[in-house]
DNA sequence: CCACCTTTGAAGGGC
DNA sequence: GCCCTTCAAAGGTGG
């Protein structure tokens, strides 16, 4: 349920701007009804913005005076985009999302030399496909949003760079090409062969874009990817490249699968790890992923809990159209995820934390039993032989 | 080392 | 259909 507010007069003429996707379409009427109250709520919430945010967020969309022109431009472009979508043949598997207007999965694959300064991020050995380790969702790079975060030609990229041969802005129906694998792909993707999406750096409060810190090249669940349509049952691509949504069942993917640890592995690490297919990101998660770095830059915050609070408020402050972008992206994410893992259920990952906890407890209790047994064994020379029932 | 925090949304199950 | 629970991302923090 999108929680929309602060339409700021964008209700006018907004109906034909809305993307007609199943869930959000139903929500539209409710949104209209609740627009005022939710806007008030958002204003109320905005007033609660913490000091660090207030001091740096003079450009926040609360006032919206300067944003209306931007919004108008966006709407025009968005209309063009929607018209383009209408021209696109619909997928055959419409049954997955009954009323889906999904018109393909536009992806952008860029060679890694598009990484700024040619530097590889620490996580650059991960294949960035559905979600990129730079907070820039790969889908967003293709959707013609005029929003600054979707700027197709960010200042740090020279025009000729963004127009280089092989840099395809639109591959809406070319899923296989999106998943095209590096030749001779093997189990590990070295930085030189990593799939780097086009980095779009956040616009700082100072008005310039600055690169994400290396710590922000995150351990995205989709940061590694393979063409799962030709994936083996283990979740591994025949080439050995793992799927981004597939991570080892234990621990963070950042270190588990690709780090070669010379030190002696623990017993747990030696156990075969069952790959875990992670949930597709919802609209807010996609928004967070994109905007996190910006908030960090503006507010000089690092704690995710605090950042997420800010992002939550900003999410509510977004216009309906702005949120619609992310709902659309999320819907496409879900659709792709569904295509890739038709038998996957969100339930599959349920209880992971509890299971880990339980496993740990079992390990410890087992260890206690073993140590107790060891003590008993040591002392067994003098101990009486117990009947089986006692044991 | 790992749970927790914090956010929203999706999904699944129970009633 | 409603309600509840869990998980998805992120990274600092504390046990």
Short mmCIF file of C-alpha atoms (C1' of nucleotides) in Angstrom, two decimals:
data_model
loop_
_atom_site.label_atom_id
_atom_site.label_comp_id
_atom_site.label_asym_id
_atom_site.label_seq_id
_atom_site.Cartn_x
_atom_site.Cartn_y
_atom_site.Cartn_z
CA UNK A 1 0.00 0.00 0.00
CA UNK A 2 1.70 3.16 -1.08
CA UNK A 3 1.48 5.82 1.45
CA UNK A 4 1.31 8.90 -0.54
CA UNK A 5 1.04 12.44 0.39
CA UNK A 6 2.23 15.88 -0.38
CA UNK A 7 0.87 15.75 -3.82
CA UNK A 8 1.48 19.43 -3.94
CA UNK A 9 -1.12 19.93 -6.62
CA UNK A 10 0.17 17.13 -8.72
CA UNK A 11 -3.21 15.52 -8.58
CA UNK A 12 -4.13 17.62 -11.54
CA UNK A 13 -3.62 15.63 -14.62
CA UNK A 14 -2.04 12.90 -12.66
CA UNK A 15 -4.50 10.22 -13.54
CA UNK A 16 -3.20 9.72 -16.98
CA UNK A 17 0.27 9.64 -15.58
CA UNK A 18 -0.27 6.75 -13.32
CA UNK A 19 1.13 3.44 -14.23
CA UNK A 20 -1.63 0.94 -14.40
CA UNK A 21 -0.21 -1.87 -12.43
CA UNK A 22 -2.28 -4.18 -10.42
CA UNK A 23 -1.71 -3.32 -6.82
CA UNK A 24 -1.04 0.31 -7.09
CA UNK A 25 -3.85 0.80 -9.52
CA UNK A 26 -6.30 -0.32 -6.94
CA UNK A 27 -4.69 1.94 -4.49
CA UNK A 28 -5.14 4.91 -6.67
CA UNK A 29 -8.62 5.75 -5.57
CA UNK A 30 -7.73 5.36 -1.97
CA UNK A 31 -4.75 7.53 -2.56
CA UNK A 32 -6.95 10.24 -3.94
CA UNK A 33 -9.25 9.99 -0.98
CA UNK A 34 -6.48 10.04 1.52
CA UNK A 35 -4.24 12.44 -0.25
CA UNK A 36 -5.06 15.32 2.00
CA UNK A 37 -4.90 13.53 5.29
CA UNK A 38 -1.76 11.74 4.39
CA UNK A 39 -0.22 14.94 3.23
CA UNK A 40 -0.97 16.40 6.60
CA UNK A 41 0.53 13.40 8.19
CA UNK A 42 3.60 13.78 6.11
CA UNK A 43 3.86 17.42 7.01
CA UNK A 44 3.57 16.47 10.59
CA UNK A 45 6.21 13.91 10.12
CA UNK A 46 8.39 16.33 8.26
CA UNK A 47 8.28 18.58 11.23
CA UNK A 48 9.84 15.80 13.16
CA UNK A 49 12.82 15.65 10.92
CA UNK A 50 15.83 15.51 13.11
CA UNK A 51 18.26 18.34 13.41
CA UNK A 52 20.87 16.92 11.18
CA UNK A 53 18.39 16.57 8.42
CA UNK A 54 16.88 20.00 8.88
CA UNK A 55 20.21 21.67 8.69
CA UNK A 56 20.91 20.22 5.30
CA UNK A 57 17.63 19.67 3.67
CA UNK A 58 16.58 23.05 2.56
CA UNK A 59 16.00 21.53 -0.86
CA UNK A 60 13.63 18.97 0.50
CA UNK A 61 10.50 18.51 -1.54
CA UNK A 62 8.33 19.80 1.27
CA UNK A 63 7.96 23.23 -0.20
CA UNK A 64 7.86 21.97 -3.73
CA UNK A 65 7.96 25.37 -5.31
CA UNK A 66 11.00 24.61 -7.38
CA UNK A 67 10.07 21.07 -7.88
CA UNK A 68 6.89 21.66 -9.74
CA UNK A 69 8.72 22.55 -12.91
CA UNK A 70 10.86 19.52 -12.46
CA UNK A 71 7.74 17.54 -11.86
CA UNK A 72 6.22 18.85 -15.05
CA UNK A 73 9.27 17.83 -17.02
CA UNK A 74 9.18 14.48 -15.39
CA UNK A 75 5.55 13.97 -16.22
CA UNK A 76 6.19 14.74 -19.84
CA UNK A 77 9.03 12.32 -20.03
CA UNK A 78 7.17 9.78 -18.03
CA UNK A 79 4.27 10.02 -20.41
CA UNK A 80 6.63 9.35 -23.24
CA UNK A 81 7.96 6.40 -21.38
CA UNK A 82 4.51 5.02 -20.78
CA UNK A 83 3.66 5.46 -24.42
CA UNK A 84 6.76 3.54 -25.21
CA UNK A 85 5.67 0.82 -22.86
CA UNK A 86 2.34 0.61 -24.58
CA UNK A 87 4.12 -0.13 -27.80
CA UNK A 88 6.01 -2.95 -26.26
CA UNK A 89 4.65 -6.44 -26.64
CA UNK A 90 3.38 -7.89 -23.43
CA UNK A 91 4.99 -10.94 -21.93
CA UNK A 92 3.46 -14.28 -22.55
CA UNK A 93 3.31 -15.17 -18.94
CA UNK A 94 0.67 -12.67 -18.10
CA UNK A 95 -0.82 -15.09 -15.69
CA UNK A 96 1.86 -14.36 -13.20
CA UNK A 97 0.68 -10.86 -12.70
CA UNK A 98 -2.80 -10.83 -13.95
CA UNK A 99 -3.15 -7.19 -14.74
CA UNK A 100 0.45 -6.52 -15.19
CA UNK A 101 1.45 -4.04 -17.80
CA UNK A 102 4.99 -5.21 -17.53
CA UNK A 103 6.55 -4.77 -20.86
CA UNK A 104 9.81 -6.45 -20.50
CA UNK A 105 12.74 -6.04 -18.24
CA UNK A 106 14.98 -3.27 -19.34
CA UNK A 107 18.45 -3.86 -18.17
CA UNK A 108 21.67 -2.12 -18.66
CA UNK A 109 24.94 -3.86 -18.66
CA UNK A 110 28.00 -1.76 -18.72
CA UNK A 111 31.57 -2.88 -18.81
CA UNK A 112 33.47 -2.28 -15.67
CA UNK A 113 35.51 0.51 -17.16
CA UNK A 114 32.50 2.71 -16.62
CA UNK A 115 33.31 2.65 -13.00
CA UNK A 116 34.58 6.08 -12.09
CA UNK A 117 38.31 6.45 -12.32
CA UNK A 118 38.49 2.91 -13.40
CA UNK A 119 38.54 1.88 -9.80
CA UNK A 120 36.87 -1.20 -8.68
CA UNK A 121 34.83 -1.18 -5.61
CA UNK A 122 35.60 -3.77 -2.99
CA UNK A 123 32.51 -5.61 -4.02
CA UNK A 124 33.17 -5.24 -7.68
CA UNK A 125 33.69 -8.90 -8.02
CA UNK A 126 30.01 -9.23 -7.73
CA UNK A 127 27.84 -9.17 -10.74
CA UNK A 128 25.59 -6.19 -10.57
CA UNK A 129 22.43 -6.87 -12.36
CA UNK A 130 19.16 -6.45 -10.64
CA UNK A 131 20.56 -4.36 -7.91
CA UNK A 132 23.79 -2.62 -8.20
CA UNK A 133 26.29 -2.08 -5.49
CA UNK A 134 26.22 1.64 -5.99
CA UNK A 135 22.76 2.30 -4.85
CA UNK A 136 21.74 2.72 -8.42
CA UNK A 137 19.27 0.18 -9.41
CA UNK A 138 19.98 -1.21 -12.85
CA UNK A 139 16.41 -0.80 -13.81
CA UNK A 140 16.44 2.80 -12.87
CA UNK A 141 19.23 3.47 -15.22
CA UNK A 142 17.01 2.58 -18.10
CA UNK A 143 13.78 4.15 -17.18
CA UNK A 144 13.59 7.65 -18.54
CA UNK A 145 12.88 9.38 -15.34
CA UNK A 146 13.79 12.97 -15.28
CA UNK A 147 14.26 12.83 -11.60
CA UNK A 148 17.81 13.65 -10.77
CA UNK A 149 18.39 10.23 -9.34
CA UNK A 150 17.51 8.77 -12.66
CA UNK A 151 19.55 11.14 -14.64
CA UNK A 152 20.63 9.15 -17.64
CA UNK A 153 23.62 11.35 -18.17
CA UNK A 154 25.10 12.17 -14.86
CA UNK A 155 27.66 14.94 -14.90
CA UNK A 156 30.48 12.65 -14.05
CA UNK A 157 29.99 10.84 -17.30
CA UNK A 158 30.97 12.63 -20.41
CA UNK A 159 28.34 12.68 -23.10
CA UNK A 160 30.38 10.58 -25.41
CA UNK A 161 30.86 8.15 -22.60
CA UNK A 162 27.20 7.61 -22.13
CA UNK A 163 26.85 7.19 -25.84
CA UNK A 164 29.63 4.75 -26.29
CA UNK A 165 28.97 1.87 -28.57
CA UNK A 166 27.72 -1.02 -26.61
CA UNK A 167 26.11 1.13 -24.01
CA UNK A 168 22.50 0.36 -24.59
CA UNK A 169 20.06 2.43 -22.74
CA UNK A 170 17.15 0.31 -23.72
CA UNK A 171 17.03 -3.40 -23.90
CA UNK A 172 13.52 -3.83 -22.80
CA UNK A 173 12.91 -7.22 -24.23
CA UNK A 174 16.33 -8.61 -24.39
CA UNK A 175 16.57 -10.54 -21.23
CA UNK A 176 19.21 -12.95 -22.44
CA UNK A 177 21.42 -10.15 -23.56
CA UNK A 178 21.04 -8.56 -20.24
CA UNK A 179 22.22 -11.68 -18.62
CA UNK A 180 24.92 -12.18 -21.14
CA UNK A 181 27.75 -13.79 -19.41
CA UNK A 182 31.38 -13.06 -19.77
CA UNK A 183 33.00 -15.58 -21.95
CA UNK A 184 34.78 -18.25 -20.07
CA UNK A 185 32.97 -17.34 -16.91
CA UNK A 186 34.05 -19.31 -13.95
CA UNK A 187 33.11 -19.57 -10.35
CA UNK A 188 34.60 -16.29 -9.41
CA UNK A 189 34.08 -13.07 -11.15
CA UNK A 190 37.22 -11.13 -11.00
CA UNK A 191 36.99 -7.39 -10.81
CA UNK A 192 38.02 -7.08 -14.40
CA UNK A 193 35.09 -9.09 -15.51
CA UNK A 194 32.60 -7.82 -13.01
CA UNK A 195 29.39 -6.46 -14.37
CA UNK A 196 29.42 -2.88 -13.39
CA UNK A 197 26.29 -0.93 -13.85
CA UNK A 198 26.45 2.69 -14.66
CA UNK A 199 27.17 4.48 -11.46
CA UNK A 200 25.04 7.45 -10.70
CA UNK A 201 26.23 9.28 -7.72
CA UNK A 202 23.96 11.06 -5.38
CA UNK A 203 23.56 14.76 -5.60
CA UNK A 204 25.02 16.11 -2.44
CA UNK A 205 23.58 18.95 -0.53
CA UNK A 206 26.35 21.02 -1.96
CA UNK A 207 24.99 20.52 -5.42
CA UNK A 208 27.56 18.17 -6.83
CA UNK A 209 27.56 14.48 -7.17
CA UNK A 210 30.03 12.59 -5.20
CA UNK A 211 30.98 8.98 -5.35
CA UNK A 212 29.67 6.57 -2.87
CA UNK A 213 32.03 5.51 -0.25
CA UNK A 214 33.42 2.08 -0.67
CA UNK A 215 31.42 0.96 2.27
CA UNK A 216 28.35 1.66 0.26
CA UNK A 217 29.18 -0.76 -2.43
CA UNK A 218 27.05 -3.01 -0.55
CA UNK A 219 26.37 -6.63 -0.26
CA UNK A 220 23.32 -6.50 -2.34
CA UNK A 221 21.30 -9.59 -2.56
CA UNK A 222 21.25 -9.06 -6.27
CA UNK A 223 24.78 -8.01 -6.60
CA UNK A 224 25.64 -11.28 -8.19
CA UNK A 225 23.64 -12.63 -10.97
CA UNK A 226 23.49 -15.16 -13.63
CA UNK A 227 20.99 -16.11 -16.17
CA UNK A 228 18.92 -18.29 -13.96
CA UNK A 229 16.70 -19.27 -16.80
CA UNK A 230 19.51 -21.57 -17.72
CA UNK A 231 20.55 -22.15 -14.21
CA UNK A 232 21.05 -25.50 -12.70
CA UNK A 233 19.02 -26.73 -9.79
CA UNK A 234 21.67 -25.65 -7.35
CA UNK A 235 21.14 -22.03 -8.23
CA UNK A 236 24.45 -21.91 -9.97
CA UNK A 237 24.81 -20.96 -13.51
CA UNK A 238 26.50 -23.65 -15.62
CA UNK A 239 29.41 -21.28 -15.84
CA UNK A 240 29.63 -21.29 -12.10
CA UNK A 241 28.51 -17.74 -11.67
CA UNK A 242 26.03 -17.58 -8.85
CA UNK A 243 22.76 -15.79 -9.03
CA UNK A 244 22.59 -12.47 -7.19
CA UNK A 245 19.50 -13.45 -5.35
CA UNK A 246 21.20 -16.59 -4.28
CA UNK A 247 23.45 -16.30 -1.33
CA UNK A 248 24.86 -18.84 1.02
CA UNK A 249 22.37 -19.71 3.65
CA UNK A 250 24.60 -18.60 6.45
CA UNK A 251 26.36 -15.36 6.90
CA UNK A 252 26.64 -12.35 4.72
CA UNK A 253 27.21 -12.82 1.07
CA UNK A 254 29.87 -10.19 1.13
CA UNK A 255 32.37 -12.53 2.56
CA UNK A 256 31.06 -15.99 2.34
CA UNK A 257 31.05 -16.97 -1.20
CA UNK A 258 33.84 -15.14 -2.88
CA UNK A 259 36.36 -14.54 -0.21
CA UNK A 260 38.97 -17.17 -0.21
CA UNK A 261 39.92 -17.60 3.37
CA UNK A 262 43.36 -19.01 3.81
CA UNK A 263 42.78 -19.54 7.48
CA UNK A 264 41.36 -22.77 8.71
CA UNK A 265 37.68 -22.91 8.19
CA UNK A 266 35.39 -23.54 11.04
CA UNK A 267 33.23 -26.59 11.07
CA UNK A 268 30.23 -24.55 10.13
CA UNK A 269 32.01 -23.02 7.19
CA UNK A 270 33.05 -26.38 5.93
CA UNK A 271 29.50 -27.59 5.86
CA UNK A 272 27.93 -27.38 2.43
CA UNK A 273 25.99 -24.18 2.22
CA UNK A 274 22.56 -24.38 0.84
CA UNK A 275 22.02 -21.39 -1.44
CA UNK A 276 19.31 -19.01 -0.41
CA UNK A 277 17.19 -17.13 -2.88
CA UNK A 278 16.40 -13.80 -1.35
CA UNK A 279 13.23 -11.86 -1.59
CA UNK A 280 12.89 -9.33 -4.34
CA UNK A 281 13.14 -5.79 -3.12
CA UNK A 282 10.00 -3.82 -2.65
CA UNK A 283 9.54 -0.26 -3.74
CA UNK A 284 10.76 1.25 -0.53
CA UNK A 285 13.80 -0.96 -0.44
CA UNK A 286 14.69 0.13 -3.92
CA UNK A 287 14.23 3.71 -2.89
CA UNK A 288 16.40 3.19 0.15
CA UNK A 289 19.08 1.60 -1.89
CA UNK A 290 19.21 4.51 -4.21
CA UNK A 291 18.90 7.30 -1.69
CA UNK A 292 20.88 5.96 1.19
CA UNK A 293 24.16 7.37 0.04
CA UNK A 294 22.60 10.73 -0.54
CA UNK A 295 21.20 10.86 2.94
CA UNK A 296 24.51 9.77 4.36
CA UNK A 297 26.26 12.50 2.45
CA UNK A 298 23.78 15.13 3.48
CA UNK A 299 23.27 14.20 7.04
CA UNK A 300 26.67 12.76 7.82
CA UNK A 301 24.94 9.88 9.41
CA UNK A 302 26.12 6.34 9.28
CA UNK A 303 23.75 4.38 11.40
CA UNK A 304 21.31 2.64 9.19
CA UNK A 305 18.54 2.83 11.72
CA UNK A 306 18.67 6.61 11.75
CA UNK A 307 19.12 6.79 8.02
CA UNK A 308 16.16 4.57 7.47
CA UNK A 309 14.03 6.81 9.61
CA UNK A 310 14.92 9.72 7.41
CA UNK A 311 14.35 7.69 4.31
CA UNK A 312 11.00 6.64 5.62
CA UNK A 313 9.98 10.25 6.06
CA UNK A 314 11.27 11.19 2.67
CA UNK A 315 9.44 8.29 1.19
CA UNK A 316 6.22 9.69 2.54
CA UNK A 317 7.14 13.08 1.22
CA UNK A 318 7.52 11.79 -2.30
CA UNK A 319 4.85 12.56 -4.82
CA UNK A 320 2.67 9.83 -6.13
CA UNK A 321 4.53 9.81 -9.41
CA UNK A 322 7.85 9.63 -7.71
CA UNK A 323 6.73 6.69 -5.67
CA UNK A 324 5.15 5.12 -8.70
CA UNK A 325 8.56 4.81 -10.27
CA UNK A 326 9.71 2.62 -7.46
CA UNK A 327 6.53 0.61 -7.36
CA UNK A 328 6.97 -0.07 -11.01
CA UNK A 329 10.55 -1.08 -10.53
CA UNK A 330 9.62 -3.28 -7.64
CA UNK A 331 6.90 -4.87 -9.67
CA UNK A 332 9.36 -5.66 -12.40
CA UNK A 333 11.74 -7.02 -9.84
CA UNK A 334 9.08 -9.32 -8.56
CA UNK A 335 8.16 -10.36 -12.03
CA UNK A 336 11.71 -11.16 -12.96
CA UNK A 337 12.20 -12.96 -9.70
CA UNK A 338 9.12 -14.97 -10.44
CA UNK A 339 10.42 -15.81 -13.85
CA UNK A 340 13.75 -16.81 -12.48
CA UNK A 341 12.46 -18.81 -9.56
CA UNK A 342 8.94 -19.92 -10.32
CA UNK A 343 8.91 -22.35 -7.46
CA UNK A 344 10.38 -19.96 -4.96
CA UNK A 345 8.24 -18.82 -2.09
CA UNK A 346 8.90 -16.10 0.39
CA UNK A 347 8.17 -18.77 2.92
CA UNK A 348 11.36 -20.50 1.89
CA UNK A 349 13.36 -17.96 3.82
CA UNK A 350 11.11 -17.87 6.80
CA UNK A 351 12.65 -18.73 10.08
CA UNK A 352 16.17 -18.28 8.90
CA UNK A 353 17.16 -16.24 11.88
CA UNK A 354 15.40 -18.49 14.27
CA UNK A 355 16.88 -21.47 12.56
CA UNK A 356 20.33 -20.03 12.83
CA UNK A 357 19.72 -19.37 16.47
CA UNK A 358 18.42 -22.85 16.98
CA UNK A 359 21.31 -24.36 15.09
CA UNK A 360 23.67 -22.42 17.23
CA UNK A 361 21.95 -23.57 20.37
CA UNK A 362 22.02 -27.11 19.12
CA UNK A 363 25.68 -26.76 18.40
CA UNK A 364 26.33 -25.51 21.88
CA UNK A 365 24.19 -28.16 23.54
CA UNK A 366 25.80 -30.76 21.37
CA UNK A 367 29.15 -29.41 22.39
CA UNK A 368 28.14 -29.58 26.01
CA UNK A 369 27.04 -33.15 25.59
CA UNK A 370 30.24 -33.98 23.82
CA UNK A 371 32.36 -32.35 26.44
CA UNK A 372 30.35 -34.05 29.11
CA UNK A 373 30.85 -37.30 27.31
CA UNK A 374 34.54 -36.58 27.03
CA UNK A 375 34.73 -35.98 30.75
CA UNK A 376 32.80 -39.14 31.32
CA UNK A 377 35.08 -40.99 28.95
CA UNK A 378 38.15 -39.72 30.69
CA UNK A 379 36.75 -40.79 33.94
CA UNK A 380 35.24 -43.97 32.60
CA UNK A 381 38.03 -46.14 33.85
CA UNK A 382 36.68 -45.86 37.30
CA UNK A 383 33.09 -45.27 36.39
CA UNK A 384 30.56 -48.01 36.60
CA UNK A 385 29.04 -49.34 33.43
CA UNK A 386 25.62 -47.81 33.13
CA UNK A 387 22.64 -49.62 31.72
CA UNK A 388 21.44 -48.56 28.29
CA UNK A 389 18.29 -47.00 29.67
CA UNK A 390 20.32 -44.48 31.58
CA UNK A 391 22.38 -43.63 28.56
"C1'" DC B 1 30.43 -13.23 15.49
"C1'" DC B 2 25.87 -12.00 15.34
"C1'" DA B 3 21.45 -9.98 16.86
"C1'" DC B 4 19.47 -5.61 17.05
"C1'" DC B 5 17.85 -1.28 15.36
"C1'" DT B 6 14.82 1.21 11.87
"C1'" DT B 7 12.06 1.91 7.80
"C1'" DT B 8 8.07 0.17 4.11
"C1'" DG B 9 6.14 -3.26 1.36
"C1'" DA B 10 5.26 -8.04 -0.12
"C1'" DA B 11 3.87 -12.45 0.98
"C1'" DG B 12 2.15 -16.23 3.53
"C1'" DG B 13 -0.61 -18.33 7.06
"C1'" DG B 14 -4.24 -18.37 10.52
"C1'" DC B 15 -8.82 -17.23 11.73
"C1'" DG C 1 -10.74 -10.00 4.24
"C1'" DC C 2 -8.21 -8.79 8.19
"C1'" DC C 3 -4.36 -9.40 11.19
"C1'" DC C 4 0.06 -10.97 12.32
"C1'" DT C 5 4.69 -12.42 11.27
"C1'" DT C 6 8.77 -12.59 8.56
"C1'" DC C 7 12.03 -10.95 5.38
"C1'" DA C 8 14.19 -7.93 2.15
"C1'" DA C 9 18.86 -3.62 2.69
"C1'" DA C 10 22.12 -1.19 5.39
"C1'" DG C 11 25.89 -0.55 8.74
"C1'" DG C 12 26.89 0.99 13.36
"C1'" DT C 13 26.40 -0.79 17.99
"C1'" DG C 14 26.56 -3.77 21.78
"C1'" DG C 15 26.46 -8.33 23.93
#
